[in-house]
């Protein structure tokens, strides 16, 4: 350039041979002080070799066995390396997630140990020639002067960063500004000074646990600060065993709690345990003890997830058993609800206020004799399917099917506050179905009888009866017997549905008419019975007034109403009883 510029008269430049060699100038400056230069290491050989000025004393068990090895290097000019008091590697290795958690203080180049920039700077600052490196049971110990530095097996120093302090950083312009030099000199006197770049474009920014863009020179400086202050992270030999033991203990506790106390308790213990483990790891980290909570947390999480999966599978199995057990008793909606919440099911036997519905088919025995039992199977199944579908739609529980009779109960196994109304509405729908079914069969020439229904409400014991060998979810009590007697009483009353006063009291929204006080066989006290009406007649109010008159011993109104409606069976019943001189409104059946 000087030769080319010399052609221009206005440029007063020295001859090319008179120009200074700035590399020589820099080498002379380096030689005057205790300066350490740096080099980068490469995995593949490139024919370059850094000048290693530190001596190493290798002690113990193969200290270089796990130290990262390199075959190539990016080195300084030879004259600069020769002039420097030391030469160290500034290579920084990231972990599996590329985050820097350890700074390699010792690395291998062509199977020989080389120091890092930080370690070499410390050696030169302390005026030492040799670094002692000892291998012992999967760890390394480095001794330099009076400092004993614990390392990981790969020669890395666990970083224990301190909060950043602006006073540790000096911008280059202060060093170059003559006006600033007088104030800068006291700040750096007696310190080890590292010179490096922090600009993004110079590509020396590393990811650490605390900073995604940490200048590499800061990592070396932080390692030097740890060594000089004796602030080391140590991972004791017992750490692996303790972490495994704690992981197994917590995982077992979570699994047992999930099995016997439920997922909430297991999740609570897992969360508290994880929090305590993290707190212990953080506390240890703050005090120089390096513990790894990740394995413990993964073990607890895996145990909780496995227990959750197992509990889910067991719940599914129990749900399938439940659905199988109750599929013949309950409607599909109730079975699904029980499967979702089995806690609502109590099978041990309990006293409940319940409603019961009994049906019977008139003339079934005669029909069997005339029609033939084999040919009657399909007809009877269609009839019973219709009744069961209506019972399930009303939320009833199928208790039994005995021949042509169907027994249905309400308010078990699930709570049904409106069980009486459900039972009465179910009876009305069964009556409608029974009439339609019988009419269709008679049109086919089959003399199908009338369906009679009795409904009662009262206390009963319900549960799983029959012992371990036979599952029979049923109810026992006088209320059940009364419902059966009411069904049978329909024949004497001339009705198709007979409802007790207790059932009527729980279904006041359904139109019913009183029949009278019915004294059932084996009973000492009569009960009031009613007939629910799907389509109330226009003269229902007149019937109520006439029935009240009958109770007062004034039968004239009822007899007039019977004369107007001789086809009504209840009016015919009372008219016949009046003619026979029987007690008004007290019926024995």
Coordinates of C-alpha atoms in Angstrom, one line a residue:
X1 CA 0.0 0.0 0.0
X2 CA 2.8 2.4 0.9
X3 CA 4.5 1.8 -2.5
X4 CA 1.2 2.5 -4.3
X5 CA 0.5 5.6 -2.4
X6 CA 3.9 6.9 -3.0
X7 CA 2.8 7.8 -6.6
X8 CA 0.7 10.5 -5.2
X9 CA 2.7 13.6 -4.5
X10 CA 0.5 14.9 -1.8
X11 CA 0.9 11.8 0.4
X12 CA 4.1 12.0 2.5
X13 CA 4.6 8.3 3.4
X14 CA 7.8 6.5 4.4
X15 CA 9.3 3.9 2.2
X16 CA 7.9 0.3 2.4
X17 CA 11.0 -1.0 4.2
X18 CA 10.7 1.7 6.9
X19 CA 7.2 0.6 8.1
X20 CA 7.1 -1.1 11.5
X21 CA 6.0 -4.7 12.0
X22 CA 3.1 -4.4 14.3
X23 CA 3.1 -8.2 15.2
X24 CA 6.7 -7.7 16.4
X25 CA 5.6 -4.7 18.4
X26 CA 2.8 -6.8 20.0
X27 CA 5.1 -9.7 20.7
X28 CA 7.5 -7.3 22.5
X29 CA 4.7 -5.9 24.6
X30 CA 3.5 -9.4 25.5
X31 CA 7.0 -10.4 26.5
X32 CA 7.2 -7.5 29.0
X33 CA 4.3 -8.7 31.2
X34 CA 2.7 -11.9 32.5
X35 CA 0.4 -12.3 29.5
X36 CA -1.6 -15.4 28.5
X37 CA -2.7 -16.0 24.9
X38 CA -5.5 -18.3 23.9
X39 CA -6.3 -20.9 21.2
X40 CA -9.3 -22.8 20.0
X41 CA -9.5 -26.6 19.8
X42 CA -10.9 -28.7 16.9
X43 CA -12.1 -32.3 16.8
X44 CA -10.3 -33.1 13.6
X45 CA -6.6 -32.7 13.0
X46 CA -5.5 -29.7 10.9
X47 CA -1.7 -29.8 11.2
X48 CA -1.7 -27.0 13.9
X49 CA -0.4 -27.4 17.4
X50 CA -0.7 -24.9 20.2
X51 CA 2.4 -24.1 22.3
X52 CA 1.7 -25.6 25.7
X53 CA 3.7 -23.8 28.4
X54 CA 2.1 -25.4 31.5
X55 CA 3.5 -28.5 33.0
X56 CA 1.2 -31.3 34.3
X57 CA 1.8 -33.8 37.0
X58 CA -0.7 -36.7 36.4
X59 CA -1.6 -38.6 39.6
X60 CA -4.0 -41.3 40.7
X61 CA -6.2 -43.3 38.4
X62 CA -5.9 -42.3 34.7
X63 CA -7.0 -38.7 35.1
X64 CA -7.3 -38.1 31.3
X65 CA -9.6 -41.1 30.7
X66 CA -12.8 -39.0 30.4
X67 CA -11.3 -35.6 29.5
X68 CA -12.6 -34.3 26.1
X69 CA -10.0 -35.0 23.4
X70 CA -9.1 -32.8 20.4
X71 CA -6.8 -33.3 17.4
X72 CA -6.7 -29.8 15.8
X73 CA -6.3 -26.2 16.9
X74 CA -6.8 -22.6 15.8
X75 CA -3.6 -21.0 17.2
X76 CA -2.0 -17.6 17.4
X77 CA 1.0 -16.4 15.4
X78 CA 4.1 -18.4 16.6
X79 CA 5.9 -15.2 17.6
X80 CA 3.0 -14.2 19.9
X81 CA 2.7 -17.6 21.5
X82 CA 6.5 -17.6 22.1
X83 CA 6.4 -14.1 23.7
X84 CA 3.5 -14.9 26.0
X85 CA 4.0 -16.3 29.5
X86 CA 1.2 -18.8 29.0
X87 CA -1.2 -20.2 26.4
X88 CA -4.6 -21.7 27.3
X89 CA -7.7 -23.0 25.5
X90 CA -10.7 -20.7 25.4
X91 CA -13.0 -23.5 24.1
X92 CA -16.2 -23.9 26.0
X93 CA -18.4 -27.0 25.7
X94 CA -22.2 -27.0 26.1
X95 CA -24.2 -29.8 27.6
X96 CA -26.8 -31.9 25.8
X97 CA -29.1 -28.9 25.7
X98 CA -26.1 -26.7 24.6
X99 CA -26.3 -24.9 27.9
X100 CA -22.9 -24.3 29.6
X101 CA -22.9 -25.6 33.1
X102 CA -19.2 -26.6 33.4
X103 CA -16.1 -24.9 32.1
X104 CA -13.5 -27.5 31.1
X105 CA -10.3 -26.5 33.0
X106 CA -8.4 -29.4 31.5
X107 CA -8.7 -30.7 28.0
X108 CA -6.8 -33.2 25.9
X109 CA -4.9 -32.4 22.7
X110 CA -3.4 -35.4 21.0
X111 CA -3.6 -37.4 24.3
X112 CA -1.8 -34.6 26.2
X113 CA -3.4 -32.4 28.8
X114 CA -3.8 -28.7 28.0
X115 CA -5.1 -25.9 30.4
X116 CA -8.0 -23.7 29.8
X117 CA -7.5 -19.9 29.5
X118 CA -8.8 -19.4 33.0
X119 CA -6.5 -22.1 34.5
X120 CA -3.5 -20.9 32.6
X121 CA -4.1 -17.3 33.6
X122 CA -4.3 -18.4 37.2
X123 CA -1.0 -20.4 36.9
X124 CA 0.8 -17.4 35.4
X125 CA -0.6 -15.0 38.0
X126 CA 0.5 -17.4 40.8
X127 CA 3.9 -17.9 39.3
X128 CA 3.6 -21.7 39.1
X129 CA 5.1 -24.0 36.5
X130 CA 3.2 -27.2 37.2
X131 CA -0.4 -28.2 37.6
X132 CA -1.1 -31.4 39.5
X133 CA -4.1 -33.4 38.3
X134 CA -5.3 -36.5 40.2
X135 CA -8.0 -39.0 39.2
X136 CA -10.0 -40.7 41.9
X137 CA -13.3 -42.7 41.7
X138 CA -14.9 -40.9 38.8
X139 CA -13.7 -37.4 39.7
X140 CA -10.7 -35.2 39.3
X141 CA -8.9 -32.9 41.7
X142 CA -6.6 -30.2 40.4
X143 CA -4.0 -28.6 42.7
X144 CA -2.3 -25.3 41.7
X145 CA -0.2 -23.5 44.3
X146 CA -2.3 -23.5 47.5
X147 CA -5.6 -24.0 45.6
X148 CA -7.3 -27.4 45.5
X149 CA -10.0 -27.4 42.8
X150 CA -12.6 -30.2 42.6
X151 CA -13.6 -31.1 39.0
X152 CA -16.0 -33.5 37.3
X153 CA -14.7 -36.6 35.7
X154 CA -14.4 -34.8 32.4
X155 CA -12.2 -32.1 33.8
X156 CA -15.0 -29.5 34.0
X157 CA -15.5 -27.0 36.8
X158 CA -19.1 -26.8 37.9
X159 CA -20.0 -23.2 37.5
X160 CA -21.5 -21.4 40.5
X161 CA -22.3 -17.9 39.0
X162 CA -22.7 -14.9 41.2
X163 CA -24.9 -11.9 40.4
X164 CA -23.3 -9.6 37.8
X165 CA -21.5 -6.5 39.0
X166 CA -20.9 -3.7 36.5
X167 CA -17.6 -2.7 38.1
X168 CA -16.1 -6.0 36.9
X169 CA -16.5 -5.0 33.3
X170 CA -14.4 -2.3 31.6
X171 CA -15.2 -1.1 28.1
X172 CA -12.2 -0.9 25.8
X173 CA -12.7 2.8 25.0
X174 CA -11.6 3.6 28.6
X175 CA -8.3 1.8 28.0
X176 CA -7.7 3.7 24.8
X177 CA -8.7 7.1 26.0
X178 CA -5.7 8.8 27.4
X179 CA -7.9 10.9 29.7
X180 CA -9.3 7.7 31.3
X181 CA -6.1 5.8 31.7
X182 CA -5.2 7.4 35.0
X183 CA -8.5 6.2 36.6
X184 CA -8.4 2.8 34.9
X185 CA -5.0 1.8 36.2
X186 CA -6.0 1.6 39.9
X187 CA -9.1 -0.5 39.0
X188 CA -7.1 -3.2 37.3
X189 CA -4.0 -3.2 39.5
X190 CA -3.6 -6.5 41.4
X191 CA -6.3 -8.2 39.3
X192 CA -6.3 -10.9 36.6
X193 CA -7.6 -9.2 33.5
X194 CA -9.3 -11.1 30.7
X195 CA -9.8 -9.4 27.4
X196 CA -12.6 -10.6 25.2
X197 CA -15.6 -9.6 23.1
X198 CA -19.2 -9.2 24.0
X199 CA -20.7 -8.0 20.7
X200 CA -23.2 -10.4 19.1
X201 CA -21.6 -10.2 15.7
X202 CA -18.3 -11.7 17.1
X203 CA -20.1 -15.0 17.9
X204 CA -18.7 -15.5 21.4
X205 CA -22.0 -15.6 23.2
X206 CA -23.0 -18.8 25.1
X207 CA -26.1 -20.1 26.7
X208 CA -25.9 -20.7 30.5
X209 CA -28.5 -21.6 33.1
X210 CA -29.0 -17.9 34.0
X211 CA -28.3 -16.1 30.7
X212 CA -29.1 -17.0 27.1
X213 CA -26.3 -14.7 25.8
X214 CA -23.3 -14.8 28.1
X215 CA -20.0 -13.7 26.7
X216 CA -17.4 -16.5 26.8
X217 CA -14.9 -14.2 28.5
X218 CA -17.4 -13.8 31.4
X219 CA -17.5 -17.6 31.8
X220 CA -13.8 -17.8 32.2
X221 CA -13.8 -14.8 34.5
X222 CA -16.5 -16.4 36.7
X223 CA -14.5 -19.6 36.9
X224 CA -11.4 -17.7 38.0
X225 CA -13.5 -15.9 40.7
X226 CA -14.8 -19.2 42.0
X227 CA -11.3 -20.6 42.3
X228 CA -9.8 -17.6 44.0
X229 CA -12.7 -17.3 46.5
X230 CA -12.8 -21.1 47.1
X231 CA -16.5 -21.1 46.1
X232 CA -16.8 -24.6 44.5
X233 CA -19.7 -26.7 43.7
X234 CA -19.0 -30.2 44.9
X235 CA -20.9 -33.4 44.0
X236 CA -20.1 -35.9 46.8
X237 CA -19.7 -39.6 46.1
X238 CA -22.9 -40.4 48.0
X239 CA -25.0 -38.1 45.9
X240 CA -25.9 -40.8 43.3
X241 CA -26.9 -43.3 45.9
X242 CA -28.9 -40.8 47.9
X243 CA -30.8 -39.6 44.8
X244 CA -31.7 -43.1 43.8
X245 CA -32.8 -44.0 47.3
X246 CA -34.9 -40.9 47.6
X247 CA -36.4 -41.4 44.2
X248 CA -37.4 -45.0 45.0
X249 CA -38.9 -44.0 48.4
X250 CA -40.9 -41.1 47.0
X251 CA -42.1 -43.1 44.0
X252 CA -43.2 -46.0 46.3
X253 CA -45.0 -43.6 48.7
X254 CA -46.9 -41.9 45.8
X255 CA -47.8 -45.3 44.3
X256 CA -49.1 -46.6 47.7
X257 CA -51.1 -43.5 48.3
X258 CA -52.6 -43.6 44.9
X259 CA -53.6 -47.2 45.5
X260 CA -55.1 -46.9 49.0
X261 CA -55.8 -43.2 49.6
X262 CA -56.7 -41.9 46.1
X263 CA -55.2 -39.7 43.5
X264 CA -55.7 -36.5 45.4
X265 CA -53.5 -37.6 48.3
X266 CA -50.9 -39.1 45.9
X267 CA -50.8 -35.9 43.9
X268 CA -50.5 -33.8 47.0
X269 CA -47.6 -35.8 48.3
X270 CA -46.0 -35.8 44.9
X271 CA -46.3 -32.0 44.7
X272 CA -45.0 -31.5 48.2
X273 CA -42.2 -34.0 47.7
X274 CA -41.2 -32.4 44.4
X275 CA -41.2 -29.0 46.0
X276 CA -39.0 -30.1 48.9
X277 CA -36.6 -31.8 46.5
X278 CA -36.3 -28.7 44.5
X279 CA -35.8 -26.6 47.6
X280 CA -33.1 -28.9 48.9
X281 CA -31.3 -28.8 45.5
X282 CA -31.5 -25.0 45.5
X283 CA -30.3 -24.7 49.1
X284 CA -27.4 -27.1 48.4
X285 CA -26.5 -25.2 45.2
X286 CA -26.4 -22.0 47.2
X287 CA -24.0 -23.6 49.7
X288 CA -21.8 -25.4 47.2
X289 CA -23.4 -28.8 47.2
X290 CA -24.4 -30.0 43.7
X291 CA -27.5 -32.3 43.8
X292 CA -29.5 -33.4 40.8
X293 CA -33.3 -33.4 41.4
X294 CA -34.2 -34.3 37.8
X295 CA -34.1 -38.1 38.4
X296 CA -36.1 -37.9 41.6
X297 CA -38.7 -35.6 39.9
X298 CA -39.0 -37.9 36.9
X299 CA -39.3 -41.0 39.1
X300 CA -42.1 -39.3 41.2
X301 CA -43.9 -38.2 38.0
X302 CA -43.6 -41.6 36.5
X303 CA -44.9 -43.2 39.6
X304 CA -47.8 -40.9 39.8
X305 CA -48.7 -41.3 36.1
X306 CA -48.3 -45.1 36.4
X307 CA -50.5 -45.2 39.5
X308 CA -53.0 -42.9 37.7
X309 CA -53.1 -45.2 34.7
X310 CA -53.4 -48.3 36.9
X311 CA -56.2 -46.7 39.0
X312 CA -57.9 -45.7 35.7
X313 CA -57.7 -49.3 34.4
X314 CA -59.0 -50.7 37.7
X315 CA -61.8 -48.2 37.7
X316 CA -62.6 -49.2 34.1
X317 CA -62.6 -52.8 35.2
X318 CA -64.9 -52.0 38.2
X319 CA -67.1 -50.0 35.9
X320 CA -67.4 -52.9 33.5
X321 CA -68.3 -55.2 36.4
X322 CA -70.8 -52.6 37.6
X323 CA -72.3 -52.2 34.2
X324 CA -72.6 -56.0 33.8
X325 CA -74.1 -56.5 37.2
X326 CA -76.7 -53.7 36.8
X327 CA -77.4 -53.9 33.0
X328 CA -80.4 -56.2 33.7
X329 CA -81.7 -54.1 36.5
X330 CA -81.2 -50.4 35.6
X331 CA -81.7 -48.2 32.6
X332 CA -78.5 -47.6 30.5
X333 CA -78.5 -44.0 31.7
X334 CA -78.4 -45.0 35.4
X335 CA -75.8 -47.7 34.6
X336 CA -73.6 -45.0 33.0
X337 CA -74.1 -42.7 35.9
X338 CA -73.1 -45.4 38.4
X339 CA -70.0 -46.2 36.3
X340 CA -69.0 -42.5 36.3
X341 CA -69.5 -42.2 40.1
X342 CA -69.4 -45.6 41.8
X343 CA -69.3 -43.9 45.2
X344 CA -73.0 -43.2 44.8
X345 CA -73.6 -47.0 45.0
X346 CA -74.1 -48.6 48.4
X347 CA -74.6 -52.3 48.2
X348 CA -74.3 -53.3 51.8
X349 CA -78.0 -53.0 52.6
X350 CA -79.8 -49.9 53.8
X351 CA -83.2 -48.7 54.9
X352 CA -84.8 -46.4 52.3
X353 CA -88.1 -44.8 51.6
X354 CA -89.0 -46.3 48.2
X355 CA -91.7 -46.8 45.7
X356 CA -92.7 -50.2 44.3
X357 CA -94.6 -51.2 41.2
X358 CA -96.0 -54.7 40.6
X359 CA -97.7 -55.9 37.4
X360 CA -99.6 -59.0 36.5
X361 CA -101.2 -60.3 33.3
X362 CA -104.8 -61.5 33.6
X363 CA -105.4 -64.9 32.2
X364 CA -101.8 -65.8 31.5
X365 CA -102.2 -69.4 32.7
X366 CA -105.2 -69.9 30.4
X367 CA -103.4 -68.3 27.5
X368 CA -100.5 -70.7 28.0
X369 CA -102.8 -73.7 28.0
X370 CA -104.6 -72.6 24.9
X371 CA -101.7 -71.1 22.9
X372 CA -98.9 -73.5 23.9
X373 CA -95.8 -72.6 26.0
X374 CA -93.2 -72.8 23.1
X375 CA -95.2 -70.5 20.8
X376 CA -95.9 -68.1 23.7
X377 CA -92.2 -67.3 24.3
X378 CA -91.8 -64.7 21.6
X379 CA -95.1 -63.1 22.5
X380 CA -94.3 -62.9 26.2
X381 CA -90.8 -61.6 25.5
X382 CA -92.1 -58.8 23.4
X383 CA -94.6 -57.9 26.1
X384 CA -92.0 -58.0 28.9
X385 CA -89.5 -56.0 26.8
X386 CA -92.1 -53.2 26.4
X387 CA -92.8 -53.1 30.2
X388 CA -89.0 -53.1 31.0
X389 CA -88.3 -50.3 28.5
X390 CA -91.0 -48.2 30.2
X391 CA -89.6 -48.9 33.6
X392 CA -86.0 -48.0 32.5
X393 CA -87.2 -44.8 30.9
X394 CA -88.9 -43.8 34.2
X395 CA -85.6 -44.4 36.0
X396 CA -86.8 -47.6 37.7
X397 CA -84.7 -50.5 38.9
X398 CA -86.0 -53.9 37.6
X399 CA -86.3 -56.1 40.7
X400 CA -87.7 -59.3 39.2
X401 CA -89.5 -60.9 36.4
X402 CA -91.7 -63.8 37.6
X403 CA -93.5 -65.4 34.7
X404 CA -95.6 -62.6 33.2
X405 CA -95.2 -60.3 36.3
X406 CA -92.7 -57.5 36.5
X407 CA -91.5 -56.0 39.8
X408 CA -89.9 -52.5 39.6
X409 CA -88.5 -50.3 42.5
X410 CA -87.7 -46.7 42.6
X411 CA -85.2 -44.6 44.7
X412 CA -82.5 -47.3 44.7
X413 CA -79.6 -47.6 44.1
X414 CA -79.6 -43.9 43.3
X415 CA -81.5 -41.2 45.1
X416 CA -84.7 -40.1 43.4
X417 CA -86.6 -37.5 45.4
X418 CA -89.6 -37.8 43.1
X419 CA -89.7 -41.6 43.2
X420 CA -93.4 -41.8 44.0
X421 CA -94.3 -39.6 41.0
X422 CA -92.0 -41.7 38.8
X423 CA -93.7 -44.9 39.9
X424 CA -97.2 -43.6 39.2
X425 CA -96.3 -42.1 35.8
X426 CA -94.6 -45.4 35.0
X427 CA -97.8 -47.2 35.9
X428 CA -99.8 -45.0 33.5
X429 CA -97.4 -45.6 30.6
X430 CA -97.4 -49.4 31.3
X431 CA -101.2 -49.4 31.3
X432 CA -101.3 -47.5 28.0
X433 CA -98.8 -50.0 26.5
X434 CA -100.6 -53.0 28.0
X435 CA -104.0 -51.9 26.5
X436 CA -102.4 -51.3 23.1
X437 CA -100.5 -54.6 23.1
X438 CA -103.6 -56.6 24.1
X439 CA -105.7 -54.9 21.4
X440 CA -103.1 -55.7 18.8
X441 CA -103.0 -59.3 19.9
X442 CA -106.8 -59.6 19.9
X443 CA -106.8 -58.3 16.4
X444 CA -104.6 -61.3 15.6
X445 CA -107.0 -63.6 17.2
X446 CA -105.0 -64.1 20.4
X447 CA -107.0 -63.5 23.6
X448 CA -104.3 -61.4 25.4
X449 CA -105.4 -60.3 29.0
X450 CA -105.5 -57.1 30.9
X451 CA -102.3 -55.8 32.6
X452 CA -103.0 -55.0 36.3
X453 CA -100.7 -52.7 38.2
X454 CA -100.2 -51.9 41.9
X455 CA -98.1 -49.0 43.3
X456 CA -97.1 -48.4 46.9
X457 CA -94.6 -46.2 48.7
X458 CA -92.9 -47.0 52.1
X459 CA -89.8 -48.0 53.9
X460 CA -87.8 -51.1 52.8
X461 CA -84.3 -52.6 53.2
X462 CA -82.5 -52.7 49.8
X463 CA -79.2 -54.2 49.0
X464 CA -77.2 -57.1 47.7
X465 CA -78.9 -60.2 49.1
X466 CA -78.0 -63.8 48.4
X467 CA -74.4 -63.9 49.7
X468 CA -71.2 -64.2 47.7
X469 CA -72.3 -66.9 45.3
X470 CA -75.3 -65.1 43.8
X471 CA -75.7 -61.4 43.3
X472 CA -79.4 -60.3 43.8
X473 CA -79.9 -56.7 44.2
X474 CA -83.5 -56.5 45.7
X475 CA -85.6 -55.0 48.5
X476 CA -87.5 -56.5 51.4
X477 CA -90.2 -55.0 53.6
X478 CA -93.9 -54.7 54.1
X479 CA -94.1 -51.9 51.5
X480 CA -93.3 -54.4 48.8
X481 CA -95.9 -56.9 50.0
X482 CA -98.5 -54.1 50.0
X483 CA -97.7 -53.2 46.4
X484 CA -98.2 -56.8 45.4
X485 CA -101.5 -56.9 47.2
X486 CA -102.7 -53.7 45.5
X487 CA -101.9 -55.2 42.1
X488 CA -104.1 -58.2 43.0
X489 CA -106.8 -56.0 44.4
X490 CA -107.4 -54.5 40.9
X491 CA -109.5 -57.6 40.1
X492 CA -111.9 -57.0 42.9
X493 CA -112.0 -53.2 42.4
X494 CA -112.5 -53.4 38.6
X495 CA -109.5 -51.2 38.0
X496 CA -106.2 -51.7 36.1
X497 CA -104.1 -49.5 38.3
X498 CA -104.3 -49.2 42.1
X499 CA -102.2 -46.7 44.0
X500 CA -101.8 -46.4 47.8
X501 CA -102.3 -43.1 49.6
X502 CA -98.6 -42.9 50.4
X503 CA -97.7 -43.2 46.7
X504 CA -100.4 -40.7 45.9
X505 CA -99.0 -38.2 48.4
X506 CA -95.7 -38.1 46.5
X507 CA -97.5 -37.7 43.1
X508 CA -100.0 -34.9 43.7
X509 CA -99.5 -33.5 40.3
X510 CA -101.0 -36.6 38.7
X511 CA -104.8 -36.7 38.5
X512 CA -106.2 -39.6 40.7
X513 CA -109.6 -40.4 42.0
X514 CA -110.3 -42.0 45.4
X515 CA -111.6 -45.6 45.4
X516 CA -112.0 -46.1 49.1
X517 CA -110.5 -47.6 52.2
X518 CA -109.1 -51.0 51.3
X519 CA -108.6 -53.6 54.0
X520 CA -106.0 -56.0 52.7
X521 CA -105.9 -59.6 53.8
X522 CA -103.6 -60.0 56.8
X523 CA -103.9 -56.3 57.7
X524 CA -105.6 -54.8 60.7
X525 CA -105.9 -51.3 59.3
X526 CA -107.3 -50.3 55.9
X527 CA -105.4 -48.0 53.5
X528 CA -106.8 -45.5 51.2
X529 CA -106.4 -46.4 47.5
X530 CA -106.6 -44.3 44.4
X531 CA -106.9 -44.8 40.6
X532 CA -104.6 -42.6 38.5
X533 CA -106.2 -41.3 35.4
X534 CA -104.3 -40.6 32.2
X535 CA -107.4 -39.0 30.7
X536 CA -109.7 -37.7 33.4
X537 CA -113.5 -37.8 32.6
X538 CA -115.5 -34.7 32.3
X539 CA -117.6 -35.8 35.3
X540 CA -114.6 -36.2 37.7
X541 CA -115.6 -33.3 39.9
X542 CA -119.1 -34.9 40.2
X543 CA -117.5 -38.1 41.2
X544 CA -115.4 -36.4 43.9
X545 CA -118.6 -34.9 45.3
X546 CA -120.5 -38.2 45.1
X547 CA -117.6 -40.0 46.8
X548 CA -117.6 -37.5 49.7
X549 CA -121.4 -38.1 50.1
X550 CA -120.8 -41.8 50.1
X551 CA -118.3 -41.4 53.0
X552 CA -121.0 -39.4 54.9
X553 CA -123.5 -42.2 54.4
X554 CA -125.3 -40.3 51.6
X555 CA -125.0 -42.6 48.5
X556 CA -127.8 -41.0 46.4
X557 CA -125.4 -38.8 44.3
X558 CA -123.1 -41.7 43.6
X559 CA -126.0 -43.9 42.5
X560 CA -127.3 -41.2 40.1
X561 CA -123.7 -40.9 38.7
X562 CA -123.6 -44.7 38.2
X563 CA -126.9 -44.6 36.4
X564 CA -125.4 -42.0 34.0
X565 CA -122.2 -43.9 33.5
X566 CA -122.9 -47.6 34.1
X567 CA -119.7 -48.6 32.2
X568 CA -117.4 -47.2 34.9
X569 CA -116.1 -50.1 37.0
X570 CA -115.5 -48.0 40.2
X571 CA -119.1 -46.6 40.1
X572 CA -120.4 -50.1 39.5
X573 CA -118.3 -51.4 42.4
X574 CA -119.8 -49.0 44.9
X575 CA -123.3 -49.3 43.5
X576 CA -123.1 -53.1 44.0
X577 CA -121.8 -52.7 47.5
X578 CA -124.6 -50.2 48.4
X579 CA -127.1 -52.7 47.0
X580 CA -125.7 -55.4 49.3
X581 CA -125.7 -53.1 52.3
X582 CA -122.0 -53.2 52.8
X583 CA -120.1 -50.5 54.7
X584 CA -119.6 -47.4 52.5
X585 CA -116.1 -46.8 51.1
X586 CA -114.6 -49.7 53.1
X587 CA -113.6 -52.5 50.8
X588 CA -112.1 -55.8 51.8
X589 CA -109.7 -57.5 49.3

